[in-house]
Coordinates of C-alpha atoms in Angstrom, one line a residue:
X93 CA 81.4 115.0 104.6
X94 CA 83.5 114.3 101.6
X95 CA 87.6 113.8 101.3
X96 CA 89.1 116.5 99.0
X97 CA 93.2 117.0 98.5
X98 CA 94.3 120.8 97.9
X99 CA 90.4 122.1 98.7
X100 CA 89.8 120.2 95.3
X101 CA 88.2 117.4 93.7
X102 CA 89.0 115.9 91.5
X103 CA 92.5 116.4 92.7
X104 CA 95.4 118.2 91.4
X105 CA 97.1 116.8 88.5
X106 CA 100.3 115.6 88.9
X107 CA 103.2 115.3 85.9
X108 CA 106.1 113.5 86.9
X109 CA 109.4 112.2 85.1
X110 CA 110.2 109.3 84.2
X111 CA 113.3 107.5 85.4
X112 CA 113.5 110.1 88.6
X113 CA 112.9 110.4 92.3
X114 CA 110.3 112.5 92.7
X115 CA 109.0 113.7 96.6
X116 CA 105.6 113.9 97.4
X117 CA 104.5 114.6 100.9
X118 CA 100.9 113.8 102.2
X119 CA 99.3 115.9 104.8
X120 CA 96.4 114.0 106.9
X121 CA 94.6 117.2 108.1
X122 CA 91.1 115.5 109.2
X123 CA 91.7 115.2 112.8
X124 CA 89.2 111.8 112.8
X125 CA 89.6 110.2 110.1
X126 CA 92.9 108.3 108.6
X127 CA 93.9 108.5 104.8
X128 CA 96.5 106.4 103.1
X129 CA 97.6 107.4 99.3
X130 CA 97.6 105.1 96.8
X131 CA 99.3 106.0 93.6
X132 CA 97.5 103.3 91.2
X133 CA 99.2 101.8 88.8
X134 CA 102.8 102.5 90.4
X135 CA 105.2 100.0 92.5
X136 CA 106.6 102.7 94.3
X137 CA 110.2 100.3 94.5
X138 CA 112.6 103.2 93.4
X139 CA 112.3 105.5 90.7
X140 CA 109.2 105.7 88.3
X141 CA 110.5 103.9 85.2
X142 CA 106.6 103.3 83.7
X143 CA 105.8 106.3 81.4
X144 CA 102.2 107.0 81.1
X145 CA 98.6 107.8 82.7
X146 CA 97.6 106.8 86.5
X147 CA 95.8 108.3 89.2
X148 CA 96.1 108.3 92.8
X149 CA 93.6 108.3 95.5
X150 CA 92.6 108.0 99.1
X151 CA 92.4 104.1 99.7
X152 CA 90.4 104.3 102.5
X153 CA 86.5 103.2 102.6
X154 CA 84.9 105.5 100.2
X155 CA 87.2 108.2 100.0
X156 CA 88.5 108.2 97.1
X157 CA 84.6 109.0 95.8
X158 CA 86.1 112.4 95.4
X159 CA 89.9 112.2 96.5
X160 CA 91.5 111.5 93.1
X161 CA 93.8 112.8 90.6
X162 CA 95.6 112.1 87.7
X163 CA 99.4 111.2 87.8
X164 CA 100.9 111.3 84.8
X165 CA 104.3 110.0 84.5
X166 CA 105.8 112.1 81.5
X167 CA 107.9 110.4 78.4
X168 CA 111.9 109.7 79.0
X169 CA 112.5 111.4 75.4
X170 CA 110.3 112.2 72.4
X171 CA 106.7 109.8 72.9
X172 CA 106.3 106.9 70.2
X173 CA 103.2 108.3 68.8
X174 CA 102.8 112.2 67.3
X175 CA 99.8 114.7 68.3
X176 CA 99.8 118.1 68.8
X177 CA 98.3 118.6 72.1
X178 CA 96.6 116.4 75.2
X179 CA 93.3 116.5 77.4
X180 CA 93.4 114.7 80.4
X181 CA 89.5 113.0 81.0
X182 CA 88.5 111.9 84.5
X183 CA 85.5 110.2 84.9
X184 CA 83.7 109.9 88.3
X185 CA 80.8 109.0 90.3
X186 CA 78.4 111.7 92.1
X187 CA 76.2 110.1 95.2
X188 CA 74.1 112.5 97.4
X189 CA 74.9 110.7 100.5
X190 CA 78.2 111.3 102.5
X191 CA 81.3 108.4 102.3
X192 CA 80.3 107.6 106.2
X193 CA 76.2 106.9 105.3
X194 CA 77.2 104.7 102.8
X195 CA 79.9 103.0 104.3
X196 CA 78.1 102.4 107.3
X197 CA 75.1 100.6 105.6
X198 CA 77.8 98.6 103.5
X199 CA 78.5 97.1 106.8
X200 CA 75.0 97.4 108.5
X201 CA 72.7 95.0 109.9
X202 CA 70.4 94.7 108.2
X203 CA 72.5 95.5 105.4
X204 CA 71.9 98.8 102.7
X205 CA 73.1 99.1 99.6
X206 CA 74.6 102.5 98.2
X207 CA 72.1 102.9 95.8
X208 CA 73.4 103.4 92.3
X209 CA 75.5 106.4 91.0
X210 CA 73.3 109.9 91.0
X211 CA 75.2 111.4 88.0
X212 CA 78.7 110.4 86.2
X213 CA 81.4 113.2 86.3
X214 CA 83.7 114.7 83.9
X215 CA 86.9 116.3 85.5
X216 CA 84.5 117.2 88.4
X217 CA 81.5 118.5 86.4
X218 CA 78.2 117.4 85.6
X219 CA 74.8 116.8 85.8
X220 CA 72.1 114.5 88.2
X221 CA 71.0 111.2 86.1
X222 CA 67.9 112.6 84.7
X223 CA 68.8 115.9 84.9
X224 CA 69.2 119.0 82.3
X225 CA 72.0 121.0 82.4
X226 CA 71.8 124.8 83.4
X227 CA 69.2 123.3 85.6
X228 CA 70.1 123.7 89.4
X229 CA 73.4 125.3 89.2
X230 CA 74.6 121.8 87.2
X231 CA 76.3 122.5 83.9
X232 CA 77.8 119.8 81.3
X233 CA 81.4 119.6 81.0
X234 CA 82.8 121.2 78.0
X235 CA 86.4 119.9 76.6
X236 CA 87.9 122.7 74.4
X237 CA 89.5 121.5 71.3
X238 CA 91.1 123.0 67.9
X239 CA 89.8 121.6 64.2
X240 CA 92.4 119.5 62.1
X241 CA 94.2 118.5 65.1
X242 CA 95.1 115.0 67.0
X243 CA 94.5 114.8 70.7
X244 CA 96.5 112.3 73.1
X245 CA 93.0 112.3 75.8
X246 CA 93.7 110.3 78.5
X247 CA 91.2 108.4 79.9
X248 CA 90.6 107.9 83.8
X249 CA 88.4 106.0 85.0
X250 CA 88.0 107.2 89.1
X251 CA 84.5 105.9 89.0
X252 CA 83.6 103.9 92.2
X253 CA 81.0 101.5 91.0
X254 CA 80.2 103.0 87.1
X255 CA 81.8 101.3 84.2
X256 CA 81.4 104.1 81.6
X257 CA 80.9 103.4 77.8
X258 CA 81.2 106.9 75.5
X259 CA 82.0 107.8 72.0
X260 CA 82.2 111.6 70.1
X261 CA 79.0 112.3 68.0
X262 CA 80.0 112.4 64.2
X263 CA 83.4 112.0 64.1
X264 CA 85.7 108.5 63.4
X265 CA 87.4 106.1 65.8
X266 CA 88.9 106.6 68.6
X267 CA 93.2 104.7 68.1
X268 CA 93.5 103.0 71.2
X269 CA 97.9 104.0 71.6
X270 CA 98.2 103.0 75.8
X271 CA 96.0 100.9 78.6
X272 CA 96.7 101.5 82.7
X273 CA 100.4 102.8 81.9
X274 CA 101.7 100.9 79.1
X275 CA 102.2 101.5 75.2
X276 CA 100.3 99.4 72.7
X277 CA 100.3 99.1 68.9
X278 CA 97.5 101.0 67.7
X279 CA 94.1 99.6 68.0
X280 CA 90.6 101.6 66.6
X281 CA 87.6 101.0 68.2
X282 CA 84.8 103.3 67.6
X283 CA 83.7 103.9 71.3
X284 CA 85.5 103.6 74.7
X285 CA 84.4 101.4 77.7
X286 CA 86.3 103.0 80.6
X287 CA 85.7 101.0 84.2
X288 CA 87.0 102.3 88.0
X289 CA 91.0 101.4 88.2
X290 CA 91.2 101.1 83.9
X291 CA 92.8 104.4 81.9
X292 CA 93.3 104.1 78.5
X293 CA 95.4 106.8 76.2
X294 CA 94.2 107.2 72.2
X295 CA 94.5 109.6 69.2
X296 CA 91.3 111.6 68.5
X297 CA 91.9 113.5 65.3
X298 CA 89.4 116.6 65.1
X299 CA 87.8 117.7 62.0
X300 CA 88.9 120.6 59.8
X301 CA 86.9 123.8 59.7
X302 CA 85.9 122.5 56.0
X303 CA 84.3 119.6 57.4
X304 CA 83.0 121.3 60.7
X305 CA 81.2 123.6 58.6
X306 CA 79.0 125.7 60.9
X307 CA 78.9 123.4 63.9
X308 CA 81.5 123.5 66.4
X309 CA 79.8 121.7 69.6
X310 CA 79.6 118.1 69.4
X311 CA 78.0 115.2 72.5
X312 CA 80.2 112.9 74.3
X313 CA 77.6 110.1 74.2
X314 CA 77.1 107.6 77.3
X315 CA 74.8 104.5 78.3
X316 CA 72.3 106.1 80.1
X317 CA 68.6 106.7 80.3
X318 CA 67.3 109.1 77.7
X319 CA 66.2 112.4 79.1
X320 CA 64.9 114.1 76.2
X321 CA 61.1 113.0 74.7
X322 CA 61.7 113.8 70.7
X323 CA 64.0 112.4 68.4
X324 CA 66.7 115.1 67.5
X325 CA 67.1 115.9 64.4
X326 CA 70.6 113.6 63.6
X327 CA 70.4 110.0 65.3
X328 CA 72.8 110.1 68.4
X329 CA 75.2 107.9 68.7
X330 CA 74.5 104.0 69.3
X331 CA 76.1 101.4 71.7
X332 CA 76.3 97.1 71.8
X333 CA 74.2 96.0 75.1
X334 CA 76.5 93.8 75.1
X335 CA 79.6 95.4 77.4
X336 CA 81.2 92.0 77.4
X337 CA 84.1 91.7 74.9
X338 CA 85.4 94.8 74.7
X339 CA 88.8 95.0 73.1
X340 CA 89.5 91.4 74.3
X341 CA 92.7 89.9 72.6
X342 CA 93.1 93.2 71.1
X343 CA 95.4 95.5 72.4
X344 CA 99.1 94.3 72.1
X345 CA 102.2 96.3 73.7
X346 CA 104.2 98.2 71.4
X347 CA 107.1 96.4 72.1
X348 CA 107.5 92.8 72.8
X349 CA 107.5 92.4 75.9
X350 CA 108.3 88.9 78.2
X351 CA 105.2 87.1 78.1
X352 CA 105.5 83.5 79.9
X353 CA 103.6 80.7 77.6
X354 CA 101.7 78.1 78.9
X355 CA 105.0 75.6 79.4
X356 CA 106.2 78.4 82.3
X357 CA 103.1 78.5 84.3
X358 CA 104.5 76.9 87.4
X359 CA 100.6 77.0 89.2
X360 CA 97.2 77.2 88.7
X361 CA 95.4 79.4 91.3
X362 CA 91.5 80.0 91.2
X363 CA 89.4 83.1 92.5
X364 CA 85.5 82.2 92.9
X365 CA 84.2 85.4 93.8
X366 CA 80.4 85.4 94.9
X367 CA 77.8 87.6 97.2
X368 CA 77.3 85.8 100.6
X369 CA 74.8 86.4 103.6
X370 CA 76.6 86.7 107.2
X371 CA 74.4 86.5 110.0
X372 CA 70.8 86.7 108.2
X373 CA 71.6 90.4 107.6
X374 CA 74.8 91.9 106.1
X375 CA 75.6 91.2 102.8
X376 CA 79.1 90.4 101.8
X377 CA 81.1 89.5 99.0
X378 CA 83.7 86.5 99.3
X379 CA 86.4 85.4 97.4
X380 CA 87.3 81.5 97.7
X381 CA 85.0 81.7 100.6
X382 CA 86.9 84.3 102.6
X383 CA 85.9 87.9 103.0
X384 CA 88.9 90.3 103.7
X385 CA 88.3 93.6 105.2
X386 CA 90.4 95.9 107.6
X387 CA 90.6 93.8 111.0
X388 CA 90.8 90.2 109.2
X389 CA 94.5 90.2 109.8
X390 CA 95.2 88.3 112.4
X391 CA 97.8 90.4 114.4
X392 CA 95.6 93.4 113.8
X393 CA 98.1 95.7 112.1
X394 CA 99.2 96.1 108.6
X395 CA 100.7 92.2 107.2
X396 CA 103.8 94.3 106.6
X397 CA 104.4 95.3 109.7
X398 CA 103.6 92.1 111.2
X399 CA 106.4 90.0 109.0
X400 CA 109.0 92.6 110.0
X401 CA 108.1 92.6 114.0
X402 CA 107.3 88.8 114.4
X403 CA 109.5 87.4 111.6
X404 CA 109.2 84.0 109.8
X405 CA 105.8 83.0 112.2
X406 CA 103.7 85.6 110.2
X407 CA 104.8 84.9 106.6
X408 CA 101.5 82.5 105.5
X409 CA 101.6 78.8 105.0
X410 CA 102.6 77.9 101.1
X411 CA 101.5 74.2 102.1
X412 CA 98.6 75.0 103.7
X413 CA 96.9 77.7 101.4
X414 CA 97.8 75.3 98.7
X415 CA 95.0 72.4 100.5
X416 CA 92.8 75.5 101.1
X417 CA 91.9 77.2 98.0
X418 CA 95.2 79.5 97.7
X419 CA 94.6 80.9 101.0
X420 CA 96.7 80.3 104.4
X421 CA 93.7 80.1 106.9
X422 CA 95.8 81.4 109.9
X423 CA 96.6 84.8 108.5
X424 CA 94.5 84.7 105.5
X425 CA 96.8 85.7 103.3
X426 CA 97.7 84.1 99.5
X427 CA 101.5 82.8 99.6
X428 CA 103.5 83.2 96.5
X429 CA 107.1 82.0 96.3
X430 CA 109.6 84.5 94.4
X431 CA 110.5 83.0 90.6
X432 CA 106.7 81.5 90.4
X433 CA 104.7 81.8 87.5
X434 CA 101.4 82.2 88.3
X435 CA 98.2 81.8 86.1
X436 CA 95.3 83.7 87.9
X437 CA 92.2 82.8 86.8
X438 CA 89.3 84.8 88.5
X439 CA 85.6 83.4 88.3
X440 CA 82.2 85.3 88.9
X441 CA 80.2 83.0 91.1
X442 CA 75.7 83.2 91.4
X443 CA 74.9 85.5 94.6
X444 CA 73.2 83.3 97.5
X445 CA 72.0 86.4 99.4
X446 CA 68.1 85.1 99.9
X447 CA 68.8 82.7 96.9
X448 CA 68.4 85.1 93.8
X449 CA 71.6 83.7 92.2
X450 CA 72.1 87.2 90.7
X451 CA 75.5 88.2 89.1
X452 CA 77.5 91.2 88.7
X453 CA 80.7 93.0 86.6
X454 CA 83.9 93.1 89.0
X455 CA 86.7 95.4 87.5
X456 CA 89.7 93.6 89.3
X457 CA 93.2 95.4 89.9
X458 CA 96.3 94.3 91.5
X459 CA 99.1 96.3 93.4
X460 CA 102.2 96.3 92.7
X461 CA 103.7 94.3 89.4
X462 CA 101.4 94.4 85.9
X463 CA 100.4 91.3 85.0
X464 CA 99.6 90.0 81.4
X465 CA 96.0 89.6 81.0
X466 CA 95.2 86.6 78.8
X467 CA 91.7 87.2 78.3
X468 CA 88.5 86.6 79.3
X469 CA 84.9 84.2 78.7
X470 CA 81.9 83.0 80.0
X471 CA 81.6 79.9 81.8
X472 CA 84.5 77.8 82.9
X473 CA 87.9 78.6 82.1
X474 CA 89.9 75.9 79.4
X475 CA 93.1 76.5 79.3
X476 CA 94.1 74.7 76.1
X477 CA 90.8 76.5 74.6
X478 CA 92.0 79.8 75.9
X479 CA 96.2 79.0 74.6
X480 CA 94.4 78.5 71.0
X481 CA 93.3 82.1 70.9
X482 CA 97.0 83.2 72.2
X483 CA 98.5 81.7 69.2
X484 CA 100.4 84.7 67.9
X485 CA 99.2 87.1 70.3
X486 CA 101.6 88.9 72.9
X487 CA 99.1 90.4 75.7
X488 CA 99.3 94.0 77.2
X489 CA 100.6 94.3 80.6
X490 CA 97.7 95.7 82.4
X491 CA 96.6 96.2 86.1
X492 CA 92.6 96.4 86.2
X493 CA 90.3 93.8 83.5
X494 CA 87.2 93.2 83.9
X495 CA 85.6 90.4 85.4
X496 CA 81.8 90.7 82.9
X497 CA 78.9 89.6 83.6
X498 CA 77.8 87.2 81.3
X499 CA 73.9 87.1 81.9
X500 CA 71.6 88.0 85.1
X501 CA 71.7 84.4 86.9
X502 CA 72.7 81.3 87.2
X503 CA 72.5 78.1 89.0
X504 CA 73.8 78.4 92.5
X505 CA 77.2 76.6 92.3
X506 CA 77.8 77.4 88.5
X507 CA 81.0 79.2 87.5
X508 CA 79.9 82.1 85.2
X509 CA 82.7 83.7 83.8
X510 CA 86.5 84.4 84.6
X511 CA 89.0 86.7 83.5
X512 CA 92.7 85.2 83.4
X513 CA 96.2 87.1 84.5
X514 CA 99.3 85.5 84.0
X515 CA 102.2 87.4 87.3
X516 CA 105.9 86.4 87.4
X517 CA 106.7 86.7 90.7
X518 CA 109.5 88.9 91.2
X519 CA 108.8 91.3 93.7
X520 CA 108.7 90.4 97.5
X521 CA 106.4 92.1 99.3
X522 CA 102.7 92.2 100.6
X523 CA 100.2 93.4 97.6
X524 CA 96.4 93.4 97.4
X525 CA 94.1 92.3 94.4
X526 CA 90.4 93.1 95.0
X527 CA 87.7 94.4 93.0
X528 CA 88.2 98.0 91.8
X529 CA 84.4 98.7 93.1
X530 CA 84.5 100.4 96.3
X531 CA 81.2 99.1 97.9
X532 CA 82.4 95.8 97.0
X533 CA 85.7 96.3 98.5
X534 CA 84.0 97.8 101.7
X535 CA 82.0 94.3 101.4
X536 CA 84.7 92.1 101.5
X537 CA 85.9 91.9 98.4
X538 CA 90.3 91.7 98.6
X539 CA 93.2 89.6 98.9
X540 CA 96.2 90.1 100.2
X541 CA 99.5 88.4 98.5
X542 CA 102.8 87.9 100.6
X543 CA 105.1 87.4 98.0
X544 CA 108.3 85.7 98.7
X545 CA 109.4 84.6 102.0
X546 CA 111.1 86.4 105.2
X547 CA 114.4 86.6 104.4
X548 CA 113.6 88.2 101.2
X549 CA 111.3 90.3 102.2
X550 CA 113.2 91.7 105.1
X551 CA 116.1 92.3 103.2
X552 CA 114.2 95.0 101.6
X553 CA 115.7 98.3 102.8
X554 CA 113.2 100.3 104.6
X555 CA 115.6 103.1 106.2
X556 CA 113.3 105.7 105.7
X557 CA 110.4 103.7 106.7
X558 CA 110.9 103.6 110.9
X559 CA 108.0 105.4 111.6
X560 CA 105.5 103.7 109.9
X561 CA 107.5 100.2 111.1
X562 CA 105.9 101.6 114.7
X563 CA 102.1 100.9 113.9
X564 CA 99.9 103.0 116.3
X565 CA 100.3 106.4 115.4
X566 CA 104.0 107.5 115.6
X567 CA 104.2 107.9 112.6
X568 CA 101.2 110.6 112.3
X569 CA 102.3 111.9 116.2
X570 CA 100.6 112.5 119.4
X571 CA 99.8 114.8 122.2
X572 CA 103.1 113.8 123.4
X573 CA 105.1 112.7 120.5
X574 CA 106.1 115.0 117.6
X575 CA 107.3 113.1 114.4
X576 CA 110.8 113.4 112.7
X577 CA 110.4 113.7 108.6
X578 CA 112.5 112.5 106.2
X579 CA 113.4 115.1 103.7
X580 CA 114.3 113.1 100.4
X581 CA 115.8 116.4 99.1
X582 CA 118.4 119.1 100.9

């Protein structure tokens, strides 16, 4: 059994306005199974301020496989860029197991892996990996478009585990104009690498009917396996193996925006992400040495809940997650104190599942508040290396960069590779940041931040909220309980 919204997937697509309250209501009609809806990219605070392309999903286990759609929050006033018409692009992954197989080998013993993706999606559509189209009742996607005109596409990427790299056959760049939400200065690359959590927003101008001549049907070219045994007629598009790199120190936001420098960093925290064995037979994945899934929480309900029923006693230990890697070991939770600027710096550690020292690619998004990403390199991280290469450049505020995978192995207790985030800490509140993989997530792969301490994050007004506040089910109802609703609008 699959999760679908609306009989659909992918989901409807939403359009929303900026600077407004808008009322969405969720529905759980499976009668086993519980849902939560995450709106990806978005705060959620008060009214949606942040123009431009997310998605939202089903953040449970592996339901948003094929719960997702696009949310697009629509311009406050004429956009910065000009183009006479938009396509909305979701990509996604097609497995021929159901969500409850796969999660329950995730978490088997002995363990069993998903297997990889059986065929990447377009809006819903596609083909098997090594497949034909028309074959089977499968057909290619087909994106209509008008000659001598430029296209906003926006770029999802509701992939679970695929990082997608495409470009269009015979025509020029793409200009990169917007990345997870915000504006940047435009930036041409000549293909798009598109990983699960990352959208992107460019200008693809078409070609006139002069230059078209008699052909009208061009290839969206991805990495994949060839399925074709002669050479067509006009070489097809070709790719870098190298996926590292990407756009790195590239994409800058149209306006300036309030980067902190180097001097403002008030801490240092470090995220050493690696595969782990537990028990001689599952395979987990650990960050910092602890691996977060639904029941780690101490109290057993939501962190949230917990701070607002048992007060001060389950706000985590700064003092103590500060001798223990970032992490408070009582309710393993990260501690962040509001007005802190923190430098995140995330490292991909050598698996030690039966000693293979095997690495992989982690997309990694956080909740709530965009942080600047400051780049990323094999290796260790040197921050007076790394301030160098931000001399004169004023970093996108982004919520899902890579982690890459620098080469196959390494030596058990090497650091190979980080990605860096710089957060102000504004916001109080409990937010995750895990690995935008969903069979890594299922692994183990998450943190959970508490930022800010009880008084400010009880003085958060949460009216509205009473229901949820009374974890068990209340707020979903009961044989003998009915809910009440709150209706934002009369």
């Amino acid at each position: 059994m699959s999760v679908v919204v609306n009989g659909t997937t992918p989901e409807p697509a939403i359009r929303i306005p900026a600077g407004k309250t808008s009322w969405i209501r969720v529905y759980n009609d499976m009668p086993d199974q519980n849902t939560t809806m995450h709106w990806h990219g978005l705060s959620q605070r008060t009214a949606i301020f942040s123009d431009g392309t997310y998605f939202y999903y089903s953040h449970v286990g592996l339901q948003a496989h094929t719960s997702s759609g696009s949310l697009i929050v629509t311009d406050n006033g004429p956009p910065p860029y000009r183009y006479d018409d938009e396509r909305i692009i979701e990509f996604g992954d097609f497995c021929n197991a159901t969500d409850a197989s796969i999660e329950d080998g995730l978490v088997a013993h002995p363990f069993v892996w998903s297997g990889e993706t059986h065929g990447v999606l377009i809006d819903g559509v596609g083909v098997a990996t090594g497949s034909i189209g028309g074959t089977a009742g499968c057909v290619l996607p087909v994106i209509d478009v008008e000659p001598s005109k430029t296209y906003r596409l926006r770029f999802i990427g509701s992939t679970a585990l695929s990082m997608v790299q495409f470009g269009i056959a015979d025509h020029g760049d793409f200009t990169i104009i917007g990345a997870d939400g915000q504006y940047t200065k435009p930036y041409d690359v000549r293909y798009m690498q598109v990983s699960t959590g990352q959208r992107f927003e460019v200008l693809f101008k078409t070609k006139s009917k002069a230059e078209l001549g008699n052909q009208t049907d061009f290839v969206i070219y991805c990495n994949a396996a060839p399925i074709v045994t002669t050479a067509p007629a006009t070489p097809p598009l070709t790719f870098s193996n190298v996926t590292y790199n990407w756009a790195e120190y590239a994409l800058q936001p149209l306006k300036p925006n309030d980067f902190p420098t180097a001097s403002q960093v008030t801490r240092r925290v470090e995220i050493r992400n690696r595969q782990m064995s537990a028990n001689n037979a599952s395979v987990i994945w650990a960050a910092s040495g602890l691996q977060w899934i639904d029941t780690t929480a101490p109290s057993g309900k939501p962190y949230l809940v917990s701070i607002y029923e048992n007060g001060p006693s389950a706000i985590p230990n700064y003092t103590n997650a500060l001798a223990n890697y970032g992490w408070d070991p009582i309710t393993k939770a990260w501690p962040a104190k509001i007005g802190e600027v923190l430098e995140i710096v995330i490292y991909n550690q050598p698996s030690i599942v039966e000693n293979n020292y095997g690495l992989d690619f982690h997309p990694f998004h956080a909740h709530g508040r965009h942080y600047y990403d400051i780049g990323s390199g094999n290796g260790t991280y040197d921050p007076a290396a790394n301030e160098l290469r931000l001399k004169g450049y004023n970093p996108v505020l982004r919520d899902t960069t890579n982690l890459y995978r620098y080469t196959s192995a390494q030596t058990v207790d090497s650091l190979a590779g980080w990605r860096a985030w710089r957060i102000r800490v504004e916001d109080a509140g409990v937010w995750m940041i895990h690995c935008h993989i969903l069979q890594h997530m299922i692994m183990g792969m998450q943190t959970v931040w508490v930022m800010g301490d009880y008084e400010q994050i009880a003085s958060i007004q949460h009216y509205d909220a009473a229901g949820y506040l009374e974890y068990g089910g209340n707020a979903y109802g009961n044989d003998s309980y009915t809910p009440s609703y709150v209706h934002q609008f009369s």
